PDB file of C-alpha atoms and ligand atoms in Angstrom:
ATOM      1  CA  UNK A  31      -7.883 -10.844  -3.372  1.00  0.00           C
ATOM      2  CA  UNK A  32      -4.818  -8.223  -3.289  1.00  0.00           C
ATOM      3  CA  UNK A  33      -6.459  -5.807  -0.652  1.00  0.00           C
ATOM      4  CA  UNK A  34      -3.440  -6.262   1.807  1.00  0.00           C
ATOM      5  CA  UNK A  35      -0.751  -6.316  -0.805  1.00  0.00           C
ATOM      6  CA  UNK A  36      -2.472  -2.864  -1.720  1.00  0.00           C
ATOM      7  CA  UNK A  37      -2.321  -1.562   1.410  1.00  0.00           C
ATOM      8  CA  UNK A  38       0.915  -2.441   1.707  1.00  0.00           C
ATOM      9  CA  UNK A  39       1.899  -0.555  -1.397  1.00  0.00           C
ATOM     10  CA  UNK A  40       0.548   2.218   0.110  1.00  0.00           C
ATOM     11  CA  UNK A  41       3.126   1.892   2.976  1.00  0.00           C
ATOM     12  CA  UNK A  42       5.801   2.203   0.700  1.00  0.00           C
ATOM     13  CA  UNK A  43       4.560   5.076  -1.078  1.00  0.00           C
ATOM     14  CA  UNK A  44       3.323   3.457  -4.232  1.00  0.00           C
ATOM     15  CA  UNK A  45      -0.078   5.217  -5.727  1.00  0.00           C
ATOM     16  CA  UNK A  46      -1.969   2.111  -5.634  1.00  0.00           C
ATOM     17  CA  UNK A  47      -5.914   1.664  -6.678  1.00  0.00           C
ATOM     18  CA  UNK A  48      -7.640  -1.505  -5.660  1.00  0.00           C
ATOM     19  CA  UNK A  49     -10.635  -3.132  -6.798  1.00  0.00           C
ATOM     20  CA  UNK A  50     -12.427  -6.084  -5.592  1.00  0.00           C
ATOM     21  CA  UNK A  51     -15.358  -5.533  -7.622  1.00  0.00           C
ATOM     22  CA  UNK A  52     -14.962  -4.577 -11.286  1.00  0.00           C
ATOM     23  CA  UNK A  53     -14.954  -6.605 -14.174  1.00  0.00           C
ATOM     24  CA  UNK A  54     -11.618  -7.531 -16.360  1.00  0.00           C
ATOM     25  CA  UNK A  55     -12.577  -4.835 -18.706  1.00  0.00           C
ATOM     26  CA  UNK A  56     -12.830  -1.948 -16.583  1.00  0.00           C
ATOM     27  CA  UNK A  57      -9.761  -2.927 -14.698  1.00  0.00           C
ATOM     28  CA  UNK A  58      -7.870  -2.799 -17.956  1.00  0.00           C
ATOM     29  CA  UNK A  59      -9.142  -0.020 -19.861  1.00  0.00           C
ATOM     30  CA  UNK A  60      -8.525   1.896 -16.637  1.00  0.00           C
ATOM     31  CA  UNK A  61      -4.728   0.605 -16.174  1.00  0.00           C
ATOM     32  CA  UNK A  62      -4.183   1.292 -19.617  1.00  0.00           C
ATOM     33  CA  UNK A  63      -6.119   5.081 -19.328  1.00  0.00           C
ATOM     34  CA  UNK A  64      -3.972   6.207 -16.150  1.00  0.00           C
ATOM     35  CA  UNK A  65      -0.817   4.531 -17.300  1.00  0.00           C
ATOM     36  CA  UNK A  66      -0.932   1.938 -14.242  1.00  0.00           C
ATOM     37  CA  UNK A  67       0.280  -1.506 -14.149  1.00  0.00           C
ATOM     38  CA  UNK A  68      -2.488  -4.010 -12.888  1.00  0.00           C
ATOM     39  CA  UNK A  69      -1.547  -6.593 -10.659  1.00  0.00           C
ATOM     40  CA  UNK A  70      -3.750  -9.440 -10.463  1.00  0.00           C
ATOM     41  CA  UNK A  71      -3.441 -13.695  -9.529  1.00  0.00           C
ATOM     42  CA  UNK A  72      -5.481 -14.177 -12.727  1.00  0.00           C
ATOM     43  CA  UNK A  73      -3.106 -15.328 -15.312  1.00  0.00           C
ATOM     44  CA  UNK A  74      -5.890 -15.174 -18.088  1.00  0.00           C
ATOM     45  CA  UNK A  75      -6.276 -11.662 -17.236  1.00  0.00           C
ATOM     46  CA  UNK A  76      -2.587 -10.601 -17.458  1.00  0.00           C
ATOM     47  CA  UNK A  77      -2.611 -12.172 -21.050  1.00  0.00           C
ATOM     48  CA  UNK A  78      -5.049 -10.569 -21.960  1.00  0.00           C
ATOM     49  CA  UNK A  79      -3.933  -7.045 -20.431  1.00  0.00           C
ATOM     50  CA  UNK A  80      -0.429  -7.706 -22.696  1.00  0.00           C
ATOM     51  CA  UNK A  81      -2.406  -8.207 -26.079  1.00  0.00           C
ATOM     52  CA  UNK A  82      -3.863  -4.928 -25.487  1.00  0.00           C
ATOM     53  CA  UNK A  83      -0.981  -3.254 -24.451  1.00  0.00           C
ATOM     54  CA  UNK A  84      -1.669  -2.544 -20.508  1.00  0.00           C
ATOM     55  CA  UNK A  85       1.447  -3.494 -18.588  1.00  0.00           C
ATOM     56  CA  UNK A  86       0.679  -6.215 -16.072  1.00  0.00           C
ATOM     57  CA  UNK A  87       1.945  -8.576 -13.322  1.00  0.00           C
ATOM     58  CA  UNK A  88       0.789 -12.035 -12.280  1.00  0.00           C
ATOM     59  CA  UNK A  89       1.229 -12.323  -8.761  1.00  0.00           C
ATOM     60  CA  UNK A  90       2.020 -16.404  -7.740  1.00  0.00           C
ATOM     61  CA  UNK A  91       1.513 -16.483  -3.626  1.00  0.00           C
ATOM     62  CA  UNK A  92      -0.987 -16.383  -1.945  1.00  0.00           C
ATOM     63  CA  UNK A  93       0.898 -14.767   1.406  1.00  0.00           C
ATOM     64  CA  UNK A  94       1.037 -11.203   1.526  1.00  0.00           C
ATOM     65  CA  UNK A  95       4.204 -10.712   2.271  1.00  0.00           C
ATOM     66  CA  UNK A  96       5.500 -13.402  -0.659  1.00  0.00           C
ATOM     67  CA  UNK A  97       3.108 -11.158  -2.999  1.00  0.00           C
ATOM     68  CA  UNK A  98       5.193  -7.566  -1.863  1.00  0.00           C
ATOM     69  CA  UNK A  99       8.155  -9.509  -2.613  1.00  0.00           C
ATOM     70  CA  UNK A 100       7.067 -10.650  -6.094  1.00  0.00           C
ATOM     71  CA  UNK A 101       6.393  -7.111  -6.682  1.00  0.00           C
ATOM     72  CA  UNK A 102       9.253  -5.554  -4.949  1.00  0.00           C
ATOM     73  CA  UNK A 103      11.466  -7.984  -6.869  1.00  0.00           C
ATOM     74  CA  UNK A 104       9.519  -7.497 -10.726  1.00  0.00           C
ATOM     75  CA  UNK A 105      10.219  -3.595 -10.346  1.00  0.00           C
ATOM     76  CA  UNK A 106      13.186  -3.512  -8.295  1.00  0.00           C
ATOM     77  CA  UNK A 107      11.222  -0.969  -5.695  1.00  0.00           C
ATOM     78  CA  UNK A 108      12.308  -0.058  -2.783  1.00  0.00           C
ATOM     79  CA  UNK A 109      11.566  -1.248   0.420  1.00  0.00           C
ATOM     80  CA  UNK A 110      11.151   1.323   2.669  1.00  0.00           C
ATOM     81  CA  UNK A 111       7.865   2.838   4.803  1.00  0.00           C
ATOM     82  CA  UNK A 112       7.303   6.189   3.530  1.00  0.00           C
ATOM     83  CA  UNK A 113       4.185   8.023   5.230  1.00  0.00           C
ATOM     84  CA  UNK A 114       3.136   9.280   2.336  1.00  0.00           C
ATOM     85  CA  UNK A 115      -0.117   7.763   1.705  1.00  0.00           C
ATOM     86  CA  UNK A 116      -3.160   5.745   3.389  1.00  0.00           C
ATOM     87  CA  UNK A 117      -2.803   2.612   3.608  1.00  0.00           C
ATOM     88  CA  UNK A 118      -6.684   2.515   3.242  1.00  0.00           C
ATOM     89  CA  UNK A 119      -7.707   4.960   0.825  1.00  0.00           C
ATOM     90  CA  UNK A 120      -4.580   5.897  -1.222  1.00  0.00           C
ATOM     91  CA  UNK A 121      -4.761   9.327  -0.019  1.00  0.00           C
ATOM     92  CA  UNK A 122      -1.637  11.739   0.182  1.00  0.00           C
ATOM     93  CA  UNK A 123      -0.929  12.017   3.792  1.00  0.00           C
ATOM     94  CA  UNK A 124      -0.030  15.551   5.269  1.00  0.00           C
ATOM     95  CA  UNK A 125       1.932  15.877   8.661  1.00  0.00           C
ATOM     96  CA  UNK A 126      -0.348  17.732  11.398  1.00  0.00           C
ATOM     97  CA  UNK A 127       0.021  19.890  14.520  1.00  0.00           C
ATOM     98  CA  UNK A 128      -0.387  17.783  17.565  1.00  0.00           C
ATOM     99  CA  UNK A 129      -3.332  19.552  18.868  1.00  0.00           C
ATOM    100  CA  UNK A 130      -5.101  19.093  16.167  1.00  0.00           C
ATOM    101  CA  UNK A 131      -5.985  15.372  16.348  1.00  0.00           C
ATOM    102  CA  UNK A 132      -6.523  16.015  19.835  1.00  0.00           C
ATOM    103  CA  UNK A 133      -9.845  15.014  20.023  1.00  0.00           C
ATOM    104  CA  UNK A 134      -9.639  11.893  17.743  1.00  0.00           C
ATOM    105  CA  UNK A 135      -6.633   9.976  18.994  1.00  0.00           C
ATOM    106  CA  UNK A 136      -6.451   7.901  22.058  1.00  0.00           C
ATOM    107  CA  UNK A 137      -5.517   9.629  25.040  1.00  0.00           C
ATOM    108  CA  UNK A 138      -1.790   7.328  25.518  1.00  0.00           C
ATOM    109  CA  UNK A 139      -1.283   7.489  22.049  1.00  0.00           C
ATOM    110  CA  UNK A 140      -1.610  11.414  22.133  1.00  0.00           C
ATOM    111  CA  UNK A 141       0.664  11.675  25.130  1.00  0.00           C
ATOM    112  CA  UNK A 142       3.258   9.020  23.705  1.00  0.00           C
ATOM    113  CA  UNK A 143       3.810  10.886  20.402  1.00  0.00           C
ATOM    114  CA  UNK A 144       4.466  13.960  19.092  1.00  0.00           C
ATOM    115  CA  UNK A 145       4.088  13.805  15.397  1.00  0.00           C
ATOM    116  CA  UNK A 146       1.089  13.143  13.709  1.00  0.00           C
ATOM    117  CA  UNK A 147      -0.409  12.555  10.032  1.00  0.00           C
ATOM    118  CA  UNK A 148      -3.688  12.548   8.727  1.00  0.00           C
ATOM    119  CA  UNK A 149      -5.360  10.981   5.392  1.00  0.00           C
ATOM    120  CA  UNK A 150      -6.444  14.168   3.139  1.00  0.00           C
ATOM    121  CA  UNK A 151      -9.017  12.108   1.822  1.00  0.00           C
ATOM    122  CA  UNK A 152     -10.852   9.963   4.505  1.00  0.00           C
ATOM    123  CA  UNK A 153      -9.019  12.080   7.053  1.00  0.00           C
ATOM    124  CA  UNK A 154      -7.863   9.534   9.229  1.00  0.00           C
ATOM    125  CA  UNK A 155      -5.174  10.070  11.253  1.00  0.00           C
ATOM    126  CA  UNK A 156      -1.755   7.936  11.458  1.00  0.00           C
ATOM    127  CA  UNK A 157       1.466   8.312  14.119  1.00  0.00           C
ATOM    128  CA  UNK A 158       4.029   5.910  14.365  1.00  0.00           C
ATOM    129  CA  UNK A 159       2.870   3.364  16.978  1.00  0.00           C
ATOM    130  CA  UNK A 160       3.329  -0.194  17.757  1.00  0.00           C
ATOM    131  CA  UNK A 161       1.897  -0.868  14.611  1.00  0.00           C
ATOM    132  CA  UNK A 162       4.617   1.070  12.388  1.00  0.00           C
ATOM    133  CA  UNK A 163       7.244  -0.842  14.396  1.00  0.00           C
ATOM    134  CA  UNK A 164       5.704  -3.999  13.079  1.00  0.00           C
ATOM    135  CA  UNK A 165       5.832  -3.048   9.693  1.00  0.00           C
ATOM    136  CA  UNK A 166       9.418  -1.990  10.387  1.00  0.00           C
ATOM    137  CA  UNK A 167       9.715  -5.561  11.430  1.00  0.00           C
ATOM    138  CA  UNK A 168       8.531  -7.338   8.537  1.00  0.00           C
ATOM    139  CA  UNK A 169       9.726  -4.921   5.927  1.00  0.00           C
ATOM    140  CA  UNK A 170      13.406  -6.053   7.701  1.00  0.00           C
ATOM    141  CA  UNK A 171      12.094  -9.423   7.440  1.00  0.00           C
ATOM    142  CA  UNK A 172      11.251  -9.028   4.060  1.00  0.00           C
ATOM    143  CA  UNK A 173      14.461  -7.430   2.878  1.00  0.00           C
ATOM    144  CA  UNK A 174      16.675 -10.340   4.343  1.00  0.00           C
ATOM    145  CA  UNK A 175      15.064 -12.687   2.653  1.00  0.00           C
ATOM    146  CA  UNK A 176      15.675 -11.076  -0.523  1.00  0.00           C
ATOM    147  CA  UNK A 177      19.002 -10.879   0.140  1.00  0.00           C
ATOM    148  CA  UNK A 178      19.597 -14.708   0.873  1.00  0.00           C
TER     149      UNK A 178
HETATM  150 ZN1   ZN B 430      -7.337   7.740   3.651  1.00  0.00          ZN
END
C-alpha cells in the first residue's frame, strides 16, 4: 500500500493517482493511456508493465519516507512542498480570501493565519499550520540524508 507515498507526492506537486483497488491490468493500461509511470512494491507487476511498454518503478521499503526517497532519487525530483495540489484527492489547489473559509476553519487557526488554500475538487481547505512545519521537517530530514 503506497497511499502515503501518494500523498506525499502530492506535497511536492507531483500529479499523482492512487489506487488500492484495481487490478494489474487496469493499472497498466491506464499508466500507459495517460502517459504515467506506475509505482508499485510488486516486482511481477513492474515486469510486466516494461514488456508492454508502461514506464514503471519498483519501490523496495516499506517506510514512507525511504519510499519518497526511492522515488525522489529514480527521477532526480525535487524536494520541495509546493501547495499546489491535495494531498488527498490530487486536486489543483487555488489560494483563497481569508473570509472565505471563515466558516470552515477552526477559530485559532483562522486568527493565526492569513493565507489560505482550498482543494478545487473535494474543496477542502489547507493553510500552513503545525502540520506544514512538520513536513518542512522531514522533507529537511529527507534531503540530508540524501546528501550523506
Ligand atoms: Zn482535494
Amino acid at each position: 500500500m503506497l497511499g502515503s507515498l501518494a500523498r506525499w507526492l502530492r506535497i511536492l506537486g507531483y500529479d499523482t493517482l492512487y489506487y488500492s483497488d484495481r487490478d494489474d491490468d487496469d493499472l497498466r493500461a491506464e499508466a500507459l493511456k495517460t502517459d504515467r509511470i506506475l509505482v508499485t512494491r510488486d516486482s511481477e507487476l513492474v515486469q510486466r508493465s516494461i514488456k508492454n511498454g508502461t514506464q514503471a518503478l519498483l519501490i523496495q521499503s516499506d517506510e514512507t519516507m525511504k519510499q519518497l526517497q526511492e522515488i525522489t532519487n529514480a527521477y532526480d525530483l525535487e524536494v520541495k512542498p509546493k501547495n499546489t495540489r491535495c494531498p488527498r484527492c490530487n486536486g489543483l489547489l487555488e489560494s483563497v480570501k481569508k473570509t472565505s473559509v471563515k466558516d470552515v476553519v477552526p477559530k485559532e487557526s483562522y486568527n493565526a493565519f492569513d493565507e489560505f488554500w482550498r482543494c478545487m475538487k473535494c474543496e477542502a481547505v489547507y493553510w500552513r499550520g503545525s502540520h506544514w512545519v512538520q513536513i518542512l521537517d522531514s522533507l529537511e530530514r529527507l534531503k540530508s540524508s540524501n546528501n550523506l
